[in-house]
């Protein structure tokens, strides 16, 4: 925990203000987002071998349970500074949850447009309880994004999807935290790719720390889309993207070009992982590491395991190799997926003998 002289943490705007487009006039609309743990992963480190250290950047521990809060604090603060009274976004769930919470905090109106029936339950509950105006469309995320872009271009309402540059500015602080914690830049950074804002933001953050001399090595950016929603990998938009990782069910990412730039400039890659690989990584993280994430978040670790199996890391030079996987959202966002992937608990008579018999203690 980074504390100021009053022993308090004040959120990402305050902590990284010299790297952000904020002034003394920018209101601090914060829920104390950021400052998330970088958790060492013994299981994954061991899988790769003794030269490797794998860390998990657990963004599920942000106030609304996803990385979106880093960008939203800046986007909403700037909207308020610009005297806007309403914001709008399209969302696969997490952006809407975050926009709704930060709008509630700021006392402004929030409108969210979501694909009907394609949002995890926890995220929908968040947007509604924070009093956003939630509108479901009979269409997918890409269609919802087209609608809100058009509305924001013509009416007095700020778009808070990641095409809003302030979102990217806020989200780049995750890279800063990683470097500040490690005291150097990692060699590889893996993360899920949906609308491609986050890979854009991380790469921007790393480059800024590098150009200011805070780190002396830049990571290779390794992004992972779900196979059924992998337009960047395939080089063409998907009309009907499909994956159980609903957060990244996106067929035409808004920051497509920026993701390509991150890949090219960093010498990285953008690959896809199957739903099966995602679920397997999702369960492994919960069972093996004690870290509960939503399915889309597990795409980074699924990607790591896929690359390891292909021998990718064997070819990497260096005595010590540091790898960071971003886990973008909390597992409690999507309880239905968890329930689907576990055995229901047995029900027995309320007797010590009965409980002991199946407890595995004896
Ligand atoms: N992981 C989670 C949990 C997400 O919610 C998202 C995006 C991503 C990964 C991908 O990030 O879009 O920056 O490449 N969710 C957006 C939303 C689209 O509406 O909540 P990205």
Short mmCIF file of C-alpha atoms and ligand atoms in Angstrom, two decimals, residues 65-68 89-97 119 123 141 161-162 167-168 171 191-200 246-248 250 253 294-297 327-330 333, ligand 1:
data_model
loop_
_atom_site.label_atom_id
_atom_site.label_comp_id
_atom_site.label_asym_id
_atom_site.label_seq_id
_atom_site.Cartn_x
_atom_site.Cartn_y
_atom_site.Cartn_z
CA UNK A 65 -14.40 -5.62 -9.22
CA UNK A 66 -12.62 -4.87 -12.48
CA UNK A 67 -9.79 -2.85 -14.06
CA UNK A 68 -12.33 -0.45 -15.57
CA UNK A 89 -21.48 3.64 -22.61
CA UNK A 90 -22.00 0.33 -24.34
CA UNK A 91 -20.81 -2.61 -22.33
CA UNK A 92 -20.32 -6.32 -21.96
CA UNK A 93 -20.86 -5.60 -18.25
CA UNK A 94 -17.84 -4.28 -16.43
CA UNK A 95 -17.69 -0.86 -18.05
CA UNK A 96 -21.35 -0.36 -17.17
CA UNK A 97 -20.81 -1.42 -13.56
CA UNK A 119 -24.20 -9.80 -19.43
CA UNK A 123 -22.48 -6.85 -13.49
CA UNK A 141 -21.80 -5.31 -28.08
CA UNK A 161 -16.08 3.58 -23.42
CA UNK A 162 -12.34 3.10 -23.88
CA UNK A 167 -10.08 5.90 -19.94
CA UNK A 168 -6.79 4.80 -21.49
CA UNK A 171 -5.85 2.36 -17.14
CA UNK A 191 -3.73 -9.99 -20.89
CA UNK A 192 -7.15 -10.69 -22.38
CA UNK A 193 -8.20 -8.62 -25.38
CA UNK A 194 -11.78 -7.57 -26.05
CA UNK A 195 -12.32 -4.04 -27.28
CA UNK A 196 -8.51 -3.70 -27.04
CA UNK A 197 -8.44 -0.65 -24.78
CA UNK A 198 -6.52 -2.33 -21.99
CA UNK A 199 -3.64 -3.63 -24.09
CA UNK A 200 -3.41 -0.12 -25.55
CA UNK A 246 -18.99 -12.71 -22.22
CA UNK A 247 -16.74 -9.78 -21.21
CA UNK A 248 -14.66 -10.28 -24.35
CA UNK A 250 -16.54 -8.56 -29.19
CA UNK A 253 -12.68 -3.98 -31.35
CA UNK A 294 -14.21 -14.15 -14.13
CA UNK A 295 -13.76 -16.31 -17.26
CA UNK A 296 -12.51 -13.51 -19.55
CA UNK A 297 -9.77 -12.74 -17.04
CA UNK A 327 -6.56 -10.86 -14.16
CA UNK A 328 -9.07 -8.26 -15.25
CA UNK A 329 -12.19 -8.99 -13.19
CA UNK A 330 -13.44 -10.72 -10.05
CA UNK A 333 -19.13 -11.07 -11.22
N1 LIG B 1 -11.56 -8.64 -19.13
C1 LIG B 1 -12.72 -8.18 -18.63
C2 LIG B 1 -13.18 -8.75 -17.33
C3 LIG B 1 -13.46 -7.21 -19.32
O1 LIG B 1 -14.60 -6.75 -18.81
C4 LIG B 1 -12.96 -6.72 -20.55
C5 LIG B 1 -13.72 -5.72 -21.30
C6 LIG B 1 -11.75 -7.22 -21.02
C7 LIG B 1 -11.08 -8.18 -20.29
C8 LIG B 1 -11.14 -6.76 -22.28
O2 LIG B 1 -10.61 -5.47 -22.16
O3 LIG B 1 -11.92 -4.37 -23.92
O4 LIG B 1 -9.94 -3.27 -22.93
O5 LIG B 1 -9.67 -5.25 -24.42
N2 LIG B 1 -14.88 -5.34 -21.02
C9 LIG B 1 -15.60 -4.23 -21.70
C10 LIG B 1 -16.88 -3.91 -20.97
C11 LIG B 1 -15.72 -4.37 -23.15
O6 LIG B 1 -17.82 -3.41 -21.60
O7 LIG B 1 -16.95 -4.12 -19.78
P1 LIG B 1 -10.51 -4.54 -23.43
#
